[in-house]
Amino acid sequence: MKGSCHCGKVEFLIKVSEGDFFKDIYRCDCSLCIKKGIIMKPLPKEKFTLIQGGEFLNSYKWNKKIAEHFFCKICGVYTHHQRRRDATQYSVNLGCLEAIEIPEEKEIQWIDGSSHS
Ligand SMILES: [Zn+2]
């Protein structure tokens, strides 16, 4: 499944099984994610491949500086981040993925980022 930032400079591929794709999507209540207003999909880093635009990626770390949040420095869109709670994982911005439609009945879990960030 392909993903990209808004201007298209940054493109990536993720390998996930479509069947349980929505099972673990989440929102986070930390002060950064609240401002971004995003829904995320976690996955092992080896299932994520940057196709192009590495030179356009900038990153942001804050507080304990464990999680690293990547965004396109041209259009500003957050694409993915290295997770604080599991350094072997990235989470990607669901809004960056092509042809993703969240099922209407899907309840999106909130994770407690505010007390851990
Ligand atoms: Zn961009």
Coordinates of C-alpha atoms and ligand atoms in Angstrom, one line a residue:
M1 CA 0.0 0.0 0.0
K2 CA 1.4 3.3 -1.0
G3 CA 1.5 6.6 0.9
S4 CA 2.7 10.1 0.3
C5 CA 2.9 13.5 1.8
H6 CA 0.7 16.3 0.3
C7 CA 3.1 17.7 -2.3
G8 CA 4.2 14.2 -3.3
K9 CA 8.0 14.6 -2.7
V10 CA 7.9 12.0 0.0
E11 CA 6.6 8.5 -1.0
F12 CA 6.6 5.3 1.0
L13 CA 5.2 1.8 0.8
I14 CA 3.9 -0.2 3.7
K15 CA 3.3 -4.0 3.7
V16 CA 0.3 -4.9 5.8
S17 CA -2.3 -7.6 5.5
E18 CA -5.5 -6.0 4.4
G19 CA -7.8 -8.3 6.4
D20 CA -7.0 -6.9 9.9
F21 CA -5.8 -3.5 8.7
F22 CA -8.1 -1.4 10.9
K23 CA -7.7 -3.5 14.0
D24 CA -4.9 -1.5 15.6
I25 CA -5.3 2.0 14.2
Y26 CA -5.3 4.6 16.9
R27 CA -5.3 8.2 18.0
C28 CA -3.0 9.5 20.7
D29 CA -3.8 12.1 23.3
C30 CA -0.4 13.6 23.7
S31 CA -0.1 17.3 23.2
L32 CA 1.6 16.8 19.8
C33 CA -0.8 14.3 18.3
I34 CA -3.8 16.3 19.5
K35 CA -2.5 19.3 17.5
K36 CA -2.0 17.1 14.4
G37 CA -5.4 15.5 14.7
I38 CA -4.3 12.3 13.1
I39 CA -5.2 8.7 13.1
M40 CA -2.2 6.3 13.0
K41 CA -1.4 2.8 11.9
P42 CA 1.4 1.0 13.8
L43 CA 3.7 -1.4 12.0
P44 CA 7.1 -3.1 12.3
K45 CA 9.8 -0.9 10.7
E46 CA 10.7 -3.6 8.2
K47 CA 7.2 -3.3 6.7
F48 CA 7.9 0.4 5.8
T49 CA 9.9 1.4 2.8
L50 CA 10.7 4.9 1.8
I51 CA 10.5 5.1 -2.0
Q52 CA 11.6 8.7 -2.5
G53 CA 12.0 12.0 -0.8
G54 CA 14.3 11.2 2.1
E55 CA 16.0 14.5 1.6
F56 CA 12.7 16.3 2.1
L57 CA 12.0 14.7 5.4
N58 CA 12.6 16.6 8.5
S59 CA 12.0 15.3 12.0
Y60 CA 10.9 16.6 15.4
K61 CA 11.6 15.3 18.8
W62 CA 10.4 16.8 22.1
N63 CA 10.3 16.2 25.8
K64 CA 12.1 12.9 26.4
K65 CA 13.2 12.9 22.7
I66 CA 12.5 9.2 22.2
A67 CA 9.9 9.3 19.5
E68 CA 11.0 10.8 16.3
H69 CA 8.2 12.4 14.2
F70 CA 8.9 12.8 10.5
F71 CA 7.3 15.4 8.2
C72 CA 7.8 16.8 4.7
K73 CA 9.7 20.1 4.9
I74 CA 8.0 21.3 1.7
C75 CA 4.3 20.8 2.5
G76 CA 4.6 20.2 6.3
V77 CA 2.6 17.0 6.3
Y78 CA 3.5 14.4 9.0
T79 CA 4.1 11.1 7.3
H80 CA 5.3 8.7 10.1
H81 CA 7.2 8.4 13.3
Q82 CA 9.3 6.1 15.3
R83 CA 7.2 5.0 18.3
R84 CA 8.3 5.9 21.8
R85 CA 6.8 2.8 23.3
D86 CA 8.4 0.4 20.8
A87 CA 11.5 1.4 18.9
T88 CA 11.1 -1.4 16.4
Q89 CA 7.9 0.2 15.1
Y90 CA 6.8 3.1 13.1
S91 CA 3.3 4.5 13.0
V92 CA 2.2 6.0 9.8
N93 CA -0.4 8.8 9.2
L94 CA -3.5 7.0 7.9
G95 CA -4.4 10.2 6.0
C96 CA -1.3 9.8 3.8
L97 CA -2.3 6.3 2.6
E98 CA -3.9 5.9 -0.8
A99 CA -7.5 4.7 -1.0
I100 CA -8.0 4.3 2.7
E101 CA -11.6 4.5 3.9
I102 CA -12.2 3.8 7.5
P103 CA -15.3 1.6 8.0
E104 CA -18.1 3.7 9.4
E105 CA -18.7 1.4 12.3
K106 CA -15.1 1.4 13.3
E107 CA -14.3 2.8 16.8
I108 CA -10.9 4.2 16.9
Q109 CA -9.0 3.5 20.1
W110 CA -7.2 6.3 22.0
I111 CA -3.8 5.6 23.5
D112 CA -2.6 7.3 26.5
G113 CA 0.3 9.4 25.2
S114 CA -0.2 12.3 27.5
S115 CA 1.2 10.6 30.5
H116 CA 4.1 9.0 28.7
S117 CA 5.4 11.6 26.3
Ligands
ZN1 ZN 5.4 17.2 0.9

